Coordinates of C-alpha atoms in Angstrom, one line a residue:
M55 CA 227.7 -41.9 134.0
D56 CA 231.1 -40.2 133.6
L57 CA 231.0 -39.4 129.9
T58 CA 233.5 -37.0 128.4
D59 CA 231.9 -36.9 125.0
R60 CA 228.3 -35.9 125.0
P61 CA 227.2 -35.0 121.5
R62 CA 223.8 -33.9 122.8
R63 CA 225.5 -30.7 124.2
L64 CA 225.5 -29.4 120.6
R65 CA 221.8 -30.1 120.0
R66 CA 220.4 -27.4 122.2
D67 CA 218.5 -24.6 120.5
G68 CA 220.9 -21.9 119.5
V69 CA 223.9 -24.1 119.6
R70 CA 222.3 -26.6 117.2
E71 CA 222.0 -23.8 114.6
L72 CA 225.5 -22.6 115.3
V73 CA 227.2 -25.9 114.4
S74 CA 224.8 -27.0 111.6
E75 CA 227.0 -28.5 108.9
T76 CA 224.8 -27.9 105.8
S77 CA 223.0 -24.8 104.8
L78 CA 220.3 -24.4 102.2
E79 CA 219.8 -21.0 100.6
A80 CA 217.3 -19.8 98.0
N81 CA 220.1 -19.0 95.6
D82 CA 221.0 -22.7 95.6
L83 CA 217.7 -23.6 93.9
V84 CA 216.6 -23.6 90.3
A85 CA 212.9 -23.5 89.5
P86 CA 211.7 -25.3 86.3
V87 CA 209.2 -23.3 84.2
F88 CA 207.1 -24.8 81.5
V89 CA 206.1 -22.5 78.6
D90 CA 203.4 -23.8 76.3
A91 CA 202.9 -22.4 72.8
T92 CA 199.7 -24.3 72.4
T93 CA 197.6 -22.6 75.0
D94 CA 196.4 -19.1 75.8
E95 CA 195.9 -19.7 79.5
R96 CA 197.6 -21.4 82.4
V97 CA 197.1 -25.2 82.5
A98 CA 197.5 -27.1 85.8
I99 CA 199.7 -30.2 85.7
P100 CA 197.6 -32.8 87.6
S101 CA 200.6 -35.0 88.6
M102 CA 202.6 -32.1 89.8
P103 CA 200.4 -30.1 92.2
G104 CA 201.2 -26.4 92.3
H105 CA 202.7 -26.3 88.8
E106 CA 201.3 -25.2 85.5
R107 CA 202.1 -24.8 81.9
V108 CA 202.0 -21.1 81.1
P109 CA 201.4 -19.4 77.8
L110 CA 204.2 -17.4 76.2
D111 CA 202.5 -14.1 77.2
E112 CA 202.6 -15.1 80.8
S113 CA 206.2 -16.4 80.9
V114 CA 207.6 -13.1 82.3
A115 CA 204.9 -13.0 85.0
R116 CA 205.6 -16.6 85.9
V117 CA 209.3 -15.9 86.3
E118 CA 208.6 -12.8 88.4
E119 CA 206.6 -15.1 90.7
V120 CA 209.6 -17.3 91.1
L121 CA 211.9 -14.3 91.8
D122 CA 209.5 -13.0 94.5
T123 CA 210.3 -16.1 96.6
G124 CA 214.1 -15.4 96.5
V125 CA 214.9 -18.0 93.9
E126 CA 217.1 -16.3 91.2
T127 CA 217.4 -19.0 88.5
V128 CA 214.8 -20.7 86.3
M129 CA 215.2 -23.6 83.9
L130 CA 213.0 -23.2 80.8
F131 CA 211.2 -26.1 79.1
G132 CA 209.1 -25.6 76.0
I133 CA 206.0 -27.2 74.6
P134 CA 206.0 -26.2 70.8
E135 CA 203.0 -25.5 68.6
S136 CA 203.9 -28.4 66.3
K137 CA 206.2 -31.4 66.2
D138 CA 208.0 -33.3 63.5
A139 CA 210.5 -36.2 63.2
E140 CA 213.5 -33.9 63.5
G141 CA 212.1 -31.7 66.2
S142 CA 212.8 -28.6 64.1
R143 CA 210.9 -26.2 66.4
A144 CA 213.6 -26.8 68.9
W145 CA 216.0 -24.5 67.1
A146 CA 213.6 -22.1 65.4
E147 CA 214.3 -18.4 65.9
D148 CA 210.6 -17.9 66.9
G149 CA 210.5 -21.1 68.9
V150 CA 208.7 -21.1 72.3
V151 CA 211.9 -21.3 74.4
Q152 CA 213.7 -18.8 72.3
E153 CA 210.9 -16.2 72.5
A154 CA 210.4 -16.8 76.2
T155 CA 214.1 -16.4 76.8
R156 CA 214.2 -13.1 75.0
R157 CA 211.3 -11.8 77.0
I158 CA 212.5 -13.1 80.4
A159 CA 216.1 -11.9 79.8
S160 CA 215.0 -8.4 78.8
E161 CA 212.3 -7.9 81.4
T162 CA 213.6 -9.6 84.5
A163 CA 216.8 -10.1 86.5
A164 CA 216.5 -13.9 86.4
T165 CA 219.3 -16.2 85.4
V166 CA 217.9 -18.2 82.6
V167 CA 219.0 -21.9 82.0
T168 CA 217.6 -23.6 78.9
D169 CA 217.0 -27.3 78.4
V170 CA 218.8 -28.4 75.2
C171 CA 217.0 -31.5 74.1
L172 CA 214.6 -32.8 71.4
C173 CA 212.1 -35.0 73.3
E174 CA 209.5 -32.2 73.6
Y175 CA 209.8 -31.3 69.9
T176 CA 209.9 -34.7 68.1
D177 CA 206.7 -36.4 67.1
H178 CA 208.1 -39.7 68.4
G179 CA 209.2 -38.3 71.8
H180 CA 212.8 -39.4 71.7
C181 CA 215.8 -37.2 72.3
G182 CA 217.2 -37.2 68.8
L183 CA 216.9 -38.6 65.3
V184 CA 215.7 -42.2 65.5
E185 CA 217.0 -45.0 63.3
Q186 CA 214.9 -46.4 60.5
D187 CA 212.2 -48.8 61.7
A188 CA 212.9 -47.9 65.4
A189 CA 209.1 -48.0 66.1
E190 CA 209.0 -51.7 65.1
N191 CA 212.3 -52.8 66.5
P192 CA 213.0 -52.3 70.2
D193 CA 216.7 -52.8 69.6
L194 CA 217.0 -49.6 67.5
T195 CA 217.4 -46.2 69.1
V196 CA 218.6 -42.6 68.5
R197 CA 221.3 -41.9 65.9
N198 CA 223.9 -40.3 68.1
D199 CA 226.2 -38.3 65.8
E200 CA 223.5 -37.0 63.5
T201 CA 221.7 -35.8 66.6
L202 CA 224.7 -33.8 67.7
D203 CA 224.3 -31.5 64.7
L204 CA 220.8 -30.6 65.9
L205 CA 221.9 -30.0 69.5
R206 CA 224.5 -27.6 68.2
K207 CA 221.8 -25.6 66.5
I208 CA 219.5 -25.6 69.5
A209 CA 222.2 -24.4 71.9
V210 CA 223.3 -21.6 69.6
S211 CA 219.6 -20.5 69.1
H212 CA 219.2 -20.3 72.9
A213 CA 222.4 -18.3 73.3
E214 CA 221.3 -15.9 70.6
A215 CA 218.0 -15.4 72.5
G216 CA 219.8 -14.5 75.7
A217 CA 220.2 -17.7 77.7
D218 CA 222.7 -17.4 80.5
V219 CA 223.4 -21.2 80.7
V220 CA 222.5 -24.0 78.3
A221 CA 221.8 -27.5 79.7
P222 CA 222.0 -30.5 77.3
S223 CA 220.0 -33.4 78.7
G224 CA 219.9 -36.0 75.9
M225 CA 222.8 -38.1 77.0
M226 CA 224.3 -38.3 73.5
D227 CA 228.0 -39.2 73.4
G228 CA 230.0 -36.1 72.5
M229 CA 227.2 -33.6 73.1
V230 CA 229.2 -31.3 75.4
G231 CA 232.1 -31.0 72.9
A232 CA 229.8 -30.5 70.0
I233 CA 227.9 -27.7 71.8
R234 CA 231.0 -26.0 73.2
E235 CA 232.5 -25.9 69.7
A236 CA 229.2 -24.5 68.2
L237 CA 228.9 -21.8 70.9
D238 CA 232.5 -20.8 70.5
D239 CA 232.2 -20.6 66.8
A240 CA 229.1 -18.4 67.1
G241 CA 230.8 -16.0 69.4
F242 CA 229.3 -17.3 72.7
R243 CA 232.5 -18.4 74.5
D244 CA 231.2 -17.0 77.8
V245 CA 227.9 -19.1 77.8
P246 CA 228.5 -22.0 80.2
I247 CA 227.2 -25.6 79.7
M248 CA 225.4 -27.3 82.6
S249 CA 225.6 -30.9 81.3
Y250 CA 223.3 -33.6 82.4
A251 CA 226.4 -35.6 82.8
A252 CA 224.9 -38.6 84.6
K253 CA 221.3 -39.0 83.6
Y254 CA 219.7 -42.3 84.5
E255 CA 216.8 -44.1 82.7
S256 CA 214.6 -43.6 85.7
A257 CA 211.0 -44.5 86.6
F258 CA 210.8 -41.2 88.5
Y259 CA 210.3 -39.1 85.3
G260 CA 206.7 -39.9 84.7
P261 CA 205.0 -36.6 85.8
F262 CA 207.5 -34.5 83.9
R263 CA 206.8 -36.3 80.7
D264 CA 203.1 -35.4 81.1
A265 CA 204.1 -31.8 81.9
A266 CA 206.4 -31.4 78.9
D267 CA 204.4 -33.7 76.6
G268 CA 207.7 -35.6 75.9
A269 CA 206.9 -39.2 76.6
P270 CA 208.3 -41.6 73.9
A271 CA 205.7 -42.8 71.4
F272 CA 207.4 -46.2 71.3
G273 CA 210.1 -48.0 73.1
D274 CA 212.1 -46.4 76.0
R275 CA 215.4 -44.5 76.5
R276 CA 217.5 -47.3 77.9
H277 CA 219.9 -47.2 75.0
Y278 CA 221.0 -43.7 75.7
Q279 CA 220.2 -42.9 79.4
M280 CA 222.2 -44.7 82.1
D281 CA 221.4 -48.0 83.8
P282 CA 220.2 -47.3 87.3
A283 CA 222.4 -50.2 88.5
N284 CA 225.6 -48.4 87.5
A285 CA 227.6 -46.0 89.7
R286 CA 231.1 -46.3 88.3
E287 CA 229.9 -45.6 84.8
A288 CA 228.7 -42.2 86.1
I289 CA 232.3 -41.2 86.8
R290 CA 233.3 -42.2 83.3
E291 CA 230.4 -40.2 81.8
V292 CA 231.2 -37.1 83.9
A293 CA 234.9 -37.3 83.1
L294 CA 234.2 -37.3 79.4
D295 CA 232.0 -34.2 79.8
V296 CA 234.7 -32.4 81.8
E297 CA 237.2 -33.2 79.1
Q298 CA 234.8 -31.7 76.5
G299 CA 234.3 -28.5 78.4
A300 CA 231.4 -28.8 80.7
D301 CA 231.2 -26.0 83.3
L302 CA 228.6 -27.5 85.7
L303 CA 227.8 -31.2 86.2
M304 CA 224.3 -32.5 86.6
V305 CA 223.2 -35.8 88.2
K306 CA 219.6 -36.8 87.5
P307 CA 217.5 -37.9 89.5
A308 CA 218.8 -36.7 92.8
L309 CA 217.3 -38.6 95.8
S310 CA 217.7 -42.1 94.4
Y311 CA 221.3 -41.3 93.3
L312 CA 222.8 -39.4 96.3
D313 CA 225.7 -41.8 96.2
V314 CA 226.4 -40.6 92.6
V315 CA 226.1 -36.9 93.6
S316 CA 228.6 -37.5 96.4
S317 CA 231.0 -39.4 94.2
V318 CA 230.9 -36.7 91.5
D319 CA 231.5 -34.0 94.1
R320 CA 234.5 -35.9 95.5
N321 CA 236.1 -36.6 92.1
F322 CA 235.7 -33.4 90.1
D323 CA 236.5 -29.8 90.9
L324 CA 233.5 -28.3 89.2
P325 CA 230.1 -27.2 90.5
V326 CA 227.7 -30.1 90.9
A327 CA 224.0 -29.9 90.2
A328 CA 221.3 -32.4 91.0
Y329 CA 217.8 -32.6 89.6
N330 CA 215.1 -33.3 92.3
V331 CA 212.8 -34.8 89.6
S332 CA 209.1 -34.8 89.1
G333 CA 208.4 -38.2 90.6
E334 CA 210.4 -37.3 93.7
Y335 CA 208.2 -34.2 94.0
A336 CA 204.9 -36.0 93.3
M337 CA 205.4 -38.9 95.7
L338 CA 205.8 -36.5 98.7
H339 CA 202.7 -34.6 97.6
A340 CA 200.8 -37.9 97.3
A341 CA 201.9 -39.1 100.8
S342 CA 201.0 -35.7 102.2
D343 CA 197.6 -35.8 100.7
R344 CA 197.0 -39.0 102.5
G345 CA 198.2 -37.5 105.8
W346 CA 201.2 -39.8 105.9
L347 CA 203.9 -37.1 105.8
D348 CA 204.4 -33.4 106.5
L349 CA 205.0 -31.9 103.1
E350 CA 206.9 -28.9 104.2
A351 CA 209.2 -30.8 106.5
T352 CA 209.9 -33.7 104.1
A353 CA 210.5 -31.3 101.2
L354 CA 213.1 -29.4 103.2
E355 CA 214.7 -32.5 104.5
S356 CA 215.0 -33.9 101.0
L357 CA 216.7 -30.8 99.6
L358 CA 219.0 -30.7 102.6
S359 CA 220.0 -34.3 101.9
I360 CA 220.9 -33.4 98.3
K361 CA 222.9 -30.5 99.4
R362 CA 224.6 -32.6 102.1
A363 CA 225.6 -35.2 99.5
G364 CA 227.6 -32.5 97.6
A365 CA 225.2 -30.7 95.3
D366 CA 226.0 -27.0 94.9
V367 CA 222.9 -26.4 92.8
I368 CA 219.5 -28.1 93.1
V369 CA 216.9 -28.1 90.3
T370 CA 213.6 -28.7 92.1
Y371 CA 209.8 -28.2 91.8
F372 CA 209.9 -27.4 95.5
A373 CA 212.1 -24.3 94.9
E374 CA 209.5 -21.6 95.4
D375 CA 207.8 -23.2 98.4
V376 CA 211.0 -24.0 100.2
A377 CA 212.7 -20.7 99.4
A378 CA 209.8 -18.8 100.8
K379 CA 210.3 -20.6 104.2
L380 CA 214.1 -20.2 104.4

């Protein structure tokens, strides 16, 4: 055959790598770290193989393990020693994330991102103050504007502890503007906000809710997290966060929403992050355990697909394993 165009010419070893369109580096990745104020030893997370809750005294050692793989950034999640209806331990000066942040910031070179939310801290497991009788009435949900006051306090407490980036994840209307104002007023104008700008009410969060002890005690989060059927709405949500001062834009989950990642990347001139969530991690492990998939190959391919879709930053439980192979 007299073919002028033969794409296979570019697939030979050596040439293939030269013309590769997408690259994945260890510094593209963020490793979640769970710090647990209720335990004195590491506790394995059964639904997330290879991950543990670590006690406060081992938070620095855990982050140093991450750094040893080449990953430079961690995202901290806390399990507090007690919970209440307001989630007051979320902004306590001696809270688990605040204390872990102080130690990690002073003893390591890691970039520390902190999750700004209430679901791990409230006794009802929702991401803010709930309306009266919400436990009995599935049409009731989180009180948006009252919750903003709490998010302000959480973000400032994290910045005071030394957080490099704060990441509000509750999907409250106006959360970015409220946090930006609070940080600025407290003298933290240089602390950026990585907003969970398009966070869906997804079935892929199950293992995380076990890991962080943050499952709702009643109802669900459909009234404040996005409908998985909606893509155009994501652009509206992201645009509002940009107007309010977001510095990085997060899409969560990642794999089931690559179209949204791509759309956000095309429409906004800000760094885009995507969260490769716990269910996406767990399902590859489960398939690998049955001998159905090669874990290392599918993990790398998954992260490449997220990067190819337009993500500049990937939060993933595969961070350490993949980074060590890059």
